Short mmCIF file of C-alpha atoms and ligand atoms in Angstrom, two decimals:
data_model
loop_
_atom_site.label_atom_id
_atom_site.label_comp_id
_atom_site.label_asym_id
_atom_site.label_seq_id
_atom_site.Cartn_x
_atom_site.Cartn_y
_atom_site.Cartn_z
CA UNK A 83 245.43 21.09 0.61
CA UNK A 84 247.66 18.37 1.98
CA UNK A 85 247.48 16.97 5.48
CA UNK A 86 249.86 15.13 7.79
CA UNK A 87 247.87 11.94 8.16
CA UNK A 88 249.96 10.84 11.11
CA UNK A 89 249.05 14.01 12.98
CA UNK A 90 245.40 13.44 12.14
CA UNK A 91 245.51 10.01 13.85
CA UNK A 92 244.41 9.49 17.47
CA UNK A 93 247.09 10.76 19.86
CA UNK A 94 247.62 7.31 21.36
CA UNK A 95 248.04 5.71 17.95
CA UNK A 96 250.55 8.37 16.91
CA UNK A 97 252.84 7.25 19.74
CA UNK A 98 252.45 3.51 19.07
CA UNK A 99 255.18 1.31 17.65
CA UNK A 100 253.96 -1.54 15.43
CA UNK A 101 254.28 -5.10 16.76
CA UNK A 102 257.62 -6.52 15.60
CA UNK A 103 256.96 -9.94 14.11
CA UNK A 104 259.78 -12.11 12.80
CA UNK A 105 260.24 -12.81 9.09
CA UNK A 106 258.80 -16.04 7.67
CA UNK A 107 261.27 -18.92 7.88
CA UNK A 108 261.21 -19.45 4.09
CA UNK A 109 262.18 -15.80 3.50
CA UNK A 110 265.07 -16.03 5.97
CA UNK A 111 266.29 -19.24 4.37
CA UNK A 112 266.31 -17.51 1.01
CA UNK A 113 268.07 -14.39 2.39
CA UNK A 114 270.73 -16.30 4.33
CA UNK A 115 271.16 -19.06 1.78
CA UNK A 116 270.64 -21.81 4.35
CA UNK A 117 268.02 -24.51 4.85
CA UNK A 118 266.41 -26.35 7.77
CA UNK A 119 266.14 -23.29 9.97
CA UNK A 120 264.83 -24.06 13.45
CA UNK A 121 262.35 -21.50 14.75
CA UNK A 122 262.35 -21.08 18.52
CA UNK A 123 261.13 -17.50 18.48
CA UNK A 124 257.36 -17.31 18.96
CA UNK A 125 256.48 -19.75 21.75
CA UNK A 126 254.71 -22.06 19.34
CA UNK A 127 253.99 -25.72 19.90
CA UNK A 128 256.70 -27.78 18.14
CA UNK A 129 254.46 -30.84 17.71
CA UNK A 130 252.54 -29.48 14.73
CA UNK A 131 248.79 -29.86 14.31
CA UNK A 132 247.23 -32.93 15.90
CA UNK A 133 245.75 -35.52 13.51
CA UNK A 134 242.31 -35.08 15.08
CA UNK A 135 242.51 -31.35 14.41
CA UNK A 136 243.58 -31.89 10.80
CA UNK A 137 240.59 -34.17 10.21
CA UNK A 138 238.21 -31.67 11.78
CA UNK A 139 239.58 -28.88 9.59
CA UNK A 140 239.28 -30.97 6.45
CA UNK A 141 235.57 -31.54 7.07
CA UNK A 142 235.04 -27.79 7.14
CA UNK A 143 236.17 -27.35 3.54
CA UNK A 144 232.76 -28.48 2.27
CA UNK A 145 231.13 -25.36 3.68
CA UNK A 146 234.15 -23.11 3.27
CA UNK A 147 232.16 -20.62 1.20
CA UNK A 148 229.74 -20.00 4.08
CA UNK A 149 230.16 -17.65 7.03
CA UNK A 150 231.09 -19.39 10.27
CA UNK A 151 228.66 -19.82 13.17
CA UNK A 152 228.79 -16.26 14.53
CA UNK A 153 228.18 -17.43 18.08
CA UNK A 154 230.55 -20.40 18.07
CA UNK A 155 227.75 -22.40 19.66
CA UNK A 156 229.33 -25.87 19.65
CA UNK A 157 232.79 -24.74 20.72
CA UNK A 158 231.35 -22.67 23.54
CA UNK A 159 229.27 -25.67 24.65
CA UNK A 160 232.39 -27.86 24.70
CA UNK A 161 234.40 -25.21 26.58
CA UNK A 162 231.56 -24.63 29.00
CA UNK A 163 231.55 -28.31 29.92
CA UNK A 164 235.35 -28.47 30.16
CA UNK A 165 235.73 -25.31 32.24
CA UNK A 166 232.64 -25.70 34.42
CA UNK A 167 231.17 -22.30 33.51
CA UNK A 168 228.10 -21.23 31.57
CA UNK A 169 228.48 -20.74 27.81
CA UNK A 170 227.12 -17.24 28.54
CA UNK A 171 230.42 -16.48 30.26
CA UNK A 172 232.60 -17.33 27.27
CA UNK A 173 233.67 -14.94 24.49
CA UNK A 174 235.61 -16.40 21.60
CA UNK A 175 238.35 -14.43 19.91
CA UNK A 176 240.52 -14.47 16.83
CA UNK A 177 243.41 -15.38 19.13
CA UNK A 178 243.35 -14.20 22.72
CA UNK A 179 244.82 -10.90 21.51
CA UNK A 180 241.41 -10.25 19.98
CA UNK A 181 239.63 -10.59 23.34
CA UNK A 182 242.31 -8.51 25.08
CA UNK A 183 241.61 -5.73 22.60
CA UNK A 184 237.85 -6.05 23.09
CA UNK A 185 238.24 -5.72 26.87
CA UNK A 186 240.28 -2.54 26.44
CA UNK A 187 237.68 -1.21 24.00
CA UNK A 188 234.72 -1.69 26.32
CA UNK A 189 236.25 -0.18 29.45
CA UNK A 190 239.06 2.24 28.61
CA UNK A 191 238.82 5.92 27.82
CA UNK A 192 241.61 8.48 27.33
CA UNK A 193 241.44 9.73 30.94
CA UNK A 194 242.01 6.23 32.38
CA UNK A 195 245.19 4.60 33.64
CA UNK A 196 246.14 1.01 32.94
CA UNK A 197 248.55 -0.86 35.22
CA UNK A 198 250.88 -3.63 34.16
CA UNK A 199 254.35 -4.78 35.10
CA UNK A 200 257.64 -3.85 33.50
CA UNK A 201 258.45 -6.63 31.00
CA UNK A 202 254.71 -7.37 30.50
CA UNK A 203 253.32 -8.87 27.28
CA UNK A 204 253.48 -6.16 24.58
CA UNK A 205 249.81 -6.34 23.61
CA UNK A 206 248.64 -4.69 26.88
CA UNK A 207 250.28 -1.34 26.10
CA UNK A 208 249.25 -1.58 22.44
CA UNK A 209 245.53 -2.07 23.10
CA UNK A 210 245.50 0.50 25.92
CA UNK A 211 247.48 3.19 24.16
CA UNK A 212 245.46 2.85 20.96
CA UNK A 213 242.55 4.21 23.00
CA UNK A 214 244.72 6.97 24.49
CA UNK A 215 244.72 5.61 28.04
CA UNK A 216 247.77 6.32 30.22
CA UNK A 217 250.17 3.42 30.67
CA UNK A 218 251.40 2.83 34.22
CA UNK A 219 254.30 0.43 34.09
CA UNK A 220 255.23 -0.83 37.55
CA UNK A 221 258.87 -1.91 38.14
CA UNK A 222 259.20 -5.68 38.16
CA UNK A 223 260.27 -7.73 41.17
CA UNK A 224 262.62 -10.57 40.25
CA UNK A 225 261.46 -10.11 36.64
CA UNK A 226 257.80 -10.70 37.57
CA UNK A 227 254.71 -8.81 38.75
CA UNK A 228 255.27 -6.93 42.02
CA UNK A 229 251.73 -7.12 43.36
CA UNK A 230 252.29 -4.72 46.29
CA UNK A 231 253.80 -2.12 43.98
CA UNK A 232 250.87 -2.59 41.61
CA UNK A 233 248.39 -1.98 44.45
CA UNK A 234 250.35 1.12 45.41
CA UNK A 235 250.11 2.38 41.80
CA UNK A 236 246.29 2.40 41.84
CA UNK A 237 244.74 5.87 41.65
CA UNK A 238 241.17 7.03 41.11
CA UNK A 239 241.91 7.03 37.37
CA UNK A 240 242.95 3.37 37.27
CA UNK A 241 240.49 1.35 35.19
CA UNK A 242 242.32 -1.84 34.30
CA UNK A 243 245.16 -4.09 35.47
CA UNK A 244 246.73 -6.68 33.16
CA UNK A 245 248.62 -9.65 34.60
CA UNK A 246 249.91 -12.58 32.57
CA UNK A 247 250.29 -15.73 34.64
CA UNK A 248 252.77 -17.08 33.61
CA UNK A 249 254.22 -13.89 32.15
CA UNK A 250 255.70 -13.58 28.68
CA UNK A 251 258.60 -12.83 28.04
CA UNK A 252 259.93 -13.60 31.52
CA UNK A 253 258.17 -16.89 32.31
CA UNK A 254 257.59 -15.79 35.92
CA UNK A 255 254.41 -16.88 37.68
CA UNK A 256 252.22 -16.02 40.64
CA UNK A 257 250.81 -18.53 43.12
CA UNK A 258 247.13 -18.69 44.06
CA UNK A 259 247.19 -17.19 47.53
CA UNK A 260 249.21 -14.10 46.57
CA UNK A 261 247.10 -13.47 43.47
CA UNK A 262 243.80 -13.94 45.28
CA UNK A 263 244.85 -11.65 48.13
CA UNK A 264 245.80 -9.06 45.50
CA UNK A 265 242.48 -9.22 43.62
CA UNK A 266 240.60 -8.89 46.93
CA UNK A 267 242.42 -5.61 47.57
CA UNK A 268 241.77 -4.14 44.11
CA UNK A 269 238.68 -1.87 44.14
CA UNK A 270 235.86 -3.69 42.32
CA UNK A 271 235.40 -0.90 39.75
CA UNK A 272 238.83 -1.78 38.29
CA UNK A 273 238.89 -4.62 35.75
CA UNK A 274 241.55 -7.24 36.53
CA UNK A 275 242.60 -9.21 33.46
CA UNK A 276 244.46 -12.45 34.16
CA UNK A 277 245.99 -13.68 30.92
CA UNK A 278 246.57 -17.44 31.16
CA UNK A 279 248.01 -18.05 27.68
CA UNK A 280 250.49 -20.61 29.06
CA UNK A 281 248.35 -22.02 31.89
CA UNK A 282 247.94 -25.51 30.40
CA UNK A 283 251.68 -26.11 30.75
CA UNK A 284 251.49 -25.70 34.53
CA UNK A 285 250.27 -29.02 35.88
CA UNK A 286 251.61 -28.93 39.45
CA UNK A 287 249.14 -26.40 40.86
CA UNK A 288 251.77 -23.68 41.16
CA UNK A 289 249.45 -21.25 39.35
CA UNK A 290 245.76 -21.01 40.26
CA UNK A 291 242.81 -21.79 38.00
CA UNK A 292 241.34 -18.32 38.25
CA UNK A 293 238.23 -19.35 36.31
CA UNK A 294 237.11 -20.84 39.64
CA UNK A 295 237.26 -17.37 41.19
CA UNK A 296 234.85 -15.71 38.77
CA UNK A 297 231.92 -16.22 41.13
CA UNK A 298 233.78 -14.24 43.80
CA UNK A 299 235.10 -11.37 41.68
CA UNK A 300 232.76 -9.65 39.22
CA UNK A 301 235.64 -7.50 37.94
CA UNK A 302 237.74 -10.52 36.92
CA UNK A 303 238.45 -11.36 33.28
CA UNK A 304 240.39 -14.54 32.45
CA UNK A 305 241.82 -15.06 28.98
CA UNK A 306 243.22 -18.24 27.46
CA UNK A 307 244.48 -19.32 24.06
CA UNK A 308 244.68 -22.33 21.79
CA UNK A 309 247.95 -21.02 20.32
CA UNK A 310 250.31 -22.64 22.79
CA UNK A 311 249.68 -26.04 24.42
CA UNK A 312 246.91 -26.89 21.91
CA UNK A 313 249.15 -26.01 18.97
CA UNK A 314 246.70 -23.92 16.92
CA UNK A 315 248.64 -20.64 16.62
CA UNK A 316 248.01 -20.20 12.90
CA UNK A 317 244.26 -20.70 13.23
CA UNK A 318 243.92 -17.80 15.71
CA UNK A 319 241.66 -18.96 18.51
CA UNK A 320 241.41 -17.71 22.07
CA UNK A 321 238.71 -16.85 24.56
CA UNK A 322 237.76 -14.83 27.61
CA UNK A 323 235.85 -16.20 30.58
CA UNK A 324 234.03 -13.52 32.56
CA UNK A 325 230.77 -12.78 34.34
CA UNK A 326 227.72 -12.97 32.06
CA UNK A 327 227.44 -9.19 32.24
CA UNK A 328 230.96 -8.56 30.94
CA UNK A 329 230.47 -11.30 28.35
CA UNK A 330 227.41 -9.40 27.11
CA UNK A 331 229.51 -6.25 26.72
CA UNK A 332 232.26 -8.14 24.90
CA UNK A 333 229.64 -9.40 22.51
CA UNK A 334 228.58 -5.85 21.72
CA UNK A 335 232.04 -4.96 20.39
CA UNK A 336 233.02 -8.36 18.97
CA UNK A 337 233.23 -8.37 15.18
CA UNK A 338 230.58 -10.63 13.70
CA UNK A 339 232.27 -13.85 12.51
CA UNK A 340 235.54 -13.00 14.29
CA UNK A 341 236.40 -16.71 14.57
CA UNK A 342 236.48 -18.74 11.35
CA UNK A 343 234.89 -22.17 10.83
CA UNK A 344 238.23 -23.98 10.68
CA UNK A 345 239.28 -22.60 14.05
CA UNK A 346 235.86 -23.38 15.59
CA UNK A 347 236.07 -27.01 14.45
CA UNK A 348 239.74 -27.30 15.43
CA UNK A 349 238.97 -25.94 18.89
CA UNK A 350 236.44 -28.69 19.55
CA UNK A 351 238.73 -31.41 18.18
CA UNK A 352 241.70 -30.11 20.18
CA UNK A 353 239.71 -30.24 23.42
CA UNK A 354 238.97 -33.87 22.65
CA UNK A 355 242.59 -34.78 21.95
CA UNK A 356 243.90 -35.33 25.46
CA UNK A 357 246.85 -37.40 24.17
CA UNK A 358 248.13 -34.45 22.14
CA UNK A 359 247.86 -32.09 25.11
CA UNK A 360 249.66 -34.50 27.43
CA UNK A 361 252.39 -35.02 24.85
CA UNK A 362 252.77 -31.26 24.41
CA UNK A 363 253.16 -30.83 28.17
CA UNK A 364 255.69 -33.71 28.40
CA UNK A 365 257.74 -32.44 25.42
CA UNK A 366 257.76 -29.01 27.02
CA UNK A 367 258.92 -30.33 30.39
CA UNK A 368 261.79 -32.37 28.98
CA UNK A 369 262.77 -29.63 26.51
CA UNK A 370 262.75 -27.07 29.31
CA UNK A 371 265.07 -29.32 31.30
CA UNK A 372 267.36 -29.58 28.27
CA UNK A 373 267.52 -25.78 27.91
CA UNK A 374 268.06 -25.25 31.64
CA UNK A 375 270.92 -27.77 31.69
CA UNK A 376 272.54 -26.03 28.72
CA UNK A 377 272.47 -22.74 30.64
CA UNK A 378 274.14 -24.42 33.58
CA UNK A 379 276.81 -25.90 31.32
CA UNK A 380 277.43 -22.58 29.61
CA UNK A 381 277.32 -20.71 32.91
CA UNK A 382 274.45 -18.51 31.77
CA UNK A 383 271.84 -17.06 34.12
CA UNK A 384 268.22 -17.78 33.18
CA UNK A 385 264.83 -16.83 34.57
CA UNK A 386 263.02 -19.96 35.83
CA UNK A 387 259.98 -20.29 33.58
CA UNK A 388 256.52 -21.82 33.84
CA UNK A 389 255.83 -21.25 30.13
CA UNK A 390 257.03 -22.94 26.94
CA UNK A 391 260.10 -20.71 26.67
CA UNK A 392 263.20 -19.83 28.66
CA UNK A 393 264.62 -16.32 28.90
CA UNK A 394 268.38 -16.34 29.18
CA UNK A 395 270.86 -13.64 30.16
CA UNK A 396 273.73 -13.66 27.67
CA UNK A 397 275.78 -11.41 29.97
CA UNK A 398 276.31 -8.97 27.09
CA UNK A 399 274.28 -7.27 24.36
CA UNK A 400 272.24 -10.20 23.02
CA UNK A 401 271.72 -8.89 19.47
CA UNK A 402 275.09 -10.02 18.03
CA UNK A 403 274.49 -13.49 19.52
CA UNK A 404 270.99 -13.54 18.07
CA UNK A 405 272.43 -12.67 14.65
CA UNK A 406 275.12 -15.34 14.85
CA UNK A 407 272.49 -17.91 15.85
CA UNK A 408 270.46 -16.83 12.83
CA UNK A 409 273.39 -17.51 10.51
CA UNK A 410 273.70 -20.95 12.06
CA UNK A 411 270.04 -21.62 11.27
CA UNK A 412 268.42 -20.95 14.66
CA UNK A 413 265.87 -18.17 15.23
CA UNK A 414 265.32 -17.06 18.81
CA UNK A 415 263.79 -13.82 20.10
CA UNK A 416 265.81 -10.80 21.20
CA UNK A 417 263.77 -8.86 23.73
CA UNK A 418 265.40 -5.44 23.87
CA UNK A 419 261.91 -4.07 23.13
CA UNK A 420 260.94 -5.44 26.57
CA UNK A 421 263.86 -3.51 28.10
CA UNK A 422 265.89 -6.71 28.40
CA UNK A 423 268.76 -6.04 25.96
CA UNK A 424 271.04 -8.78 27.32
CA UNK A 425 268.41 -11.54 27.25
CA UNK A 426 267.26 -13.89 24.53
CA UNK A 427 263.94 -15.70 24.77
CA UNK A 428 264.18 -19.26 23.50
CA UNK A 429 260.99 -21.23 22.87
CA UNK A 430 261.09 -24.90 23.84
CA UNK A 431 261.25 -27.01 20.68
CA UNK A 432 261.63 -30.68 19.91
CA UNK A 433 264.72 -32.33 21.38
CA UNK A 434 266.66 -32.10 18.08
CA UNK A 435 265.67 -28.45 17.62
CA UNK A 436 266.78 -27.57 21.15
CA UNK A 437 270.02 -29.41 20.51
CA UNK A 438 270.66 -27.45 17.32
CA UNK A 439 270.28 -24.24 19.32
CA UNK A 440 272.53 -25.51 22.14
CA UNK A 441 275.27 -26.61 19.73
CA UNK A 442 275.12 -23.29 17.85
CA UNK A 443 275.20 -21.21 21.04
CA UNK A 444 278.07 -23.24 22.46
CA UNK A 445 280.10 -22.62 19.29
CA UNK A 446 279.30 -18.89 19.41
CA UNK A 447 280.21 -18.44 23.07
CA UNK A 448 283.38 -20.51 22.95
C1 LIG B 567 251.02 -13.70 27.57
C2 LIG B 567 250.38 -13.85 26.24
N1 LIG B 567 249.10 -13.52 26.12
C3 LIG B 567 248.45 -13.62 24.94
C4 LIG B 567 249.10 -14.06 23.81
C5 LIG B 567 248.34 -14.05 22.52
O1 LIG B 567 248.12 -15.24 22.01
P1 LIG B 567 247.09 -15.48 20.82
O2 LIG B 567 246.61 -14.17 20.31
O3 LIG B 567 247.86 -16.25 19.83
O4 LIG B 567 245.98 -16.26 21.45
C6 LIG B 567 250.44 -14.42 23.88
C7 LIG B 567 251.16 -14.86 22.67
O5 LIG B 567 252.34 -15.01 22.62
C8 LIG B 567 251.09 -14.31 25.13
O6 LIG B 567 252.39 -14.60 25.26
#
């Protein structure tokens, strides 16, 4: 007897599309027969690992054959002090994607609805649909979250709302008063997830520190990552800050040892390396300026961004431009999968990397 193993899968999973990751740079170099490719495609930190982090990782090799501290005790203690919350409110994840998945797992069931904006980060539909929940995608307003429309989309089946602030792939952001007024209006039985993966880049107060609101909103979940401003994307480290009650639930579904020893040690060292963080923010600000100016010179519309990337309207199908950039040794991210077929998302790199992209694009568009 033979079965269709796709049909045997959960209904939600049957309809899922796998996450589209780019090819490794070395493989592309081999395929295209070029070297020194610049990768501006995954919103990574162009500074590389900080020296303090490298040293912390090296020390971990001694005990590399042992399981990591399952509770991440020291990292949680350091984060608790930094964030001004109890360690009992912090859940560590193998990247923040891990905690986003855990949140979906503890609250969602197939009869629930999950609200997020059009052009929202792709992991929200993935983790929700895997459980079979219904996706409610609310049309965007000026490429960002339309909070009034999201409130209007709430029904008695709504269980969760995901908002990235700033949002990826659009870079749009929400200010504190609008976001707080929104959360106040959301019924308290609906979990509101504020994903602050890029929050460290925003230093002028234009986005709120929602961790400070946790005492007021028991249904609030805040997620952050070490993948961006702290430059630890390959180590996979993120966390959720919640009420102690929700943290307890997250701990029930968390895989034992979900965060490895190298990431735990790196997370503590990264928190201590203020110089690295400040440099990352400064490099991002000047690189962003460089990218914005290039758009102005090339007469291209862009979406003002509070993240470490700029999303640019090529005024035509962006795929051929993406491919030409690739052949000139620059990888950026086409975002047709986010229903933005004319846009390319360009991560902010080092000055020379940004320049390589600008020169290549100028040649292509001329
Ligand atoms: C908005 C947003 N949230 C979460 C993540 C996940 O980050 P990680 O799993 O690396 O912590 C990303 C990564 O690009 C992101 O853009």
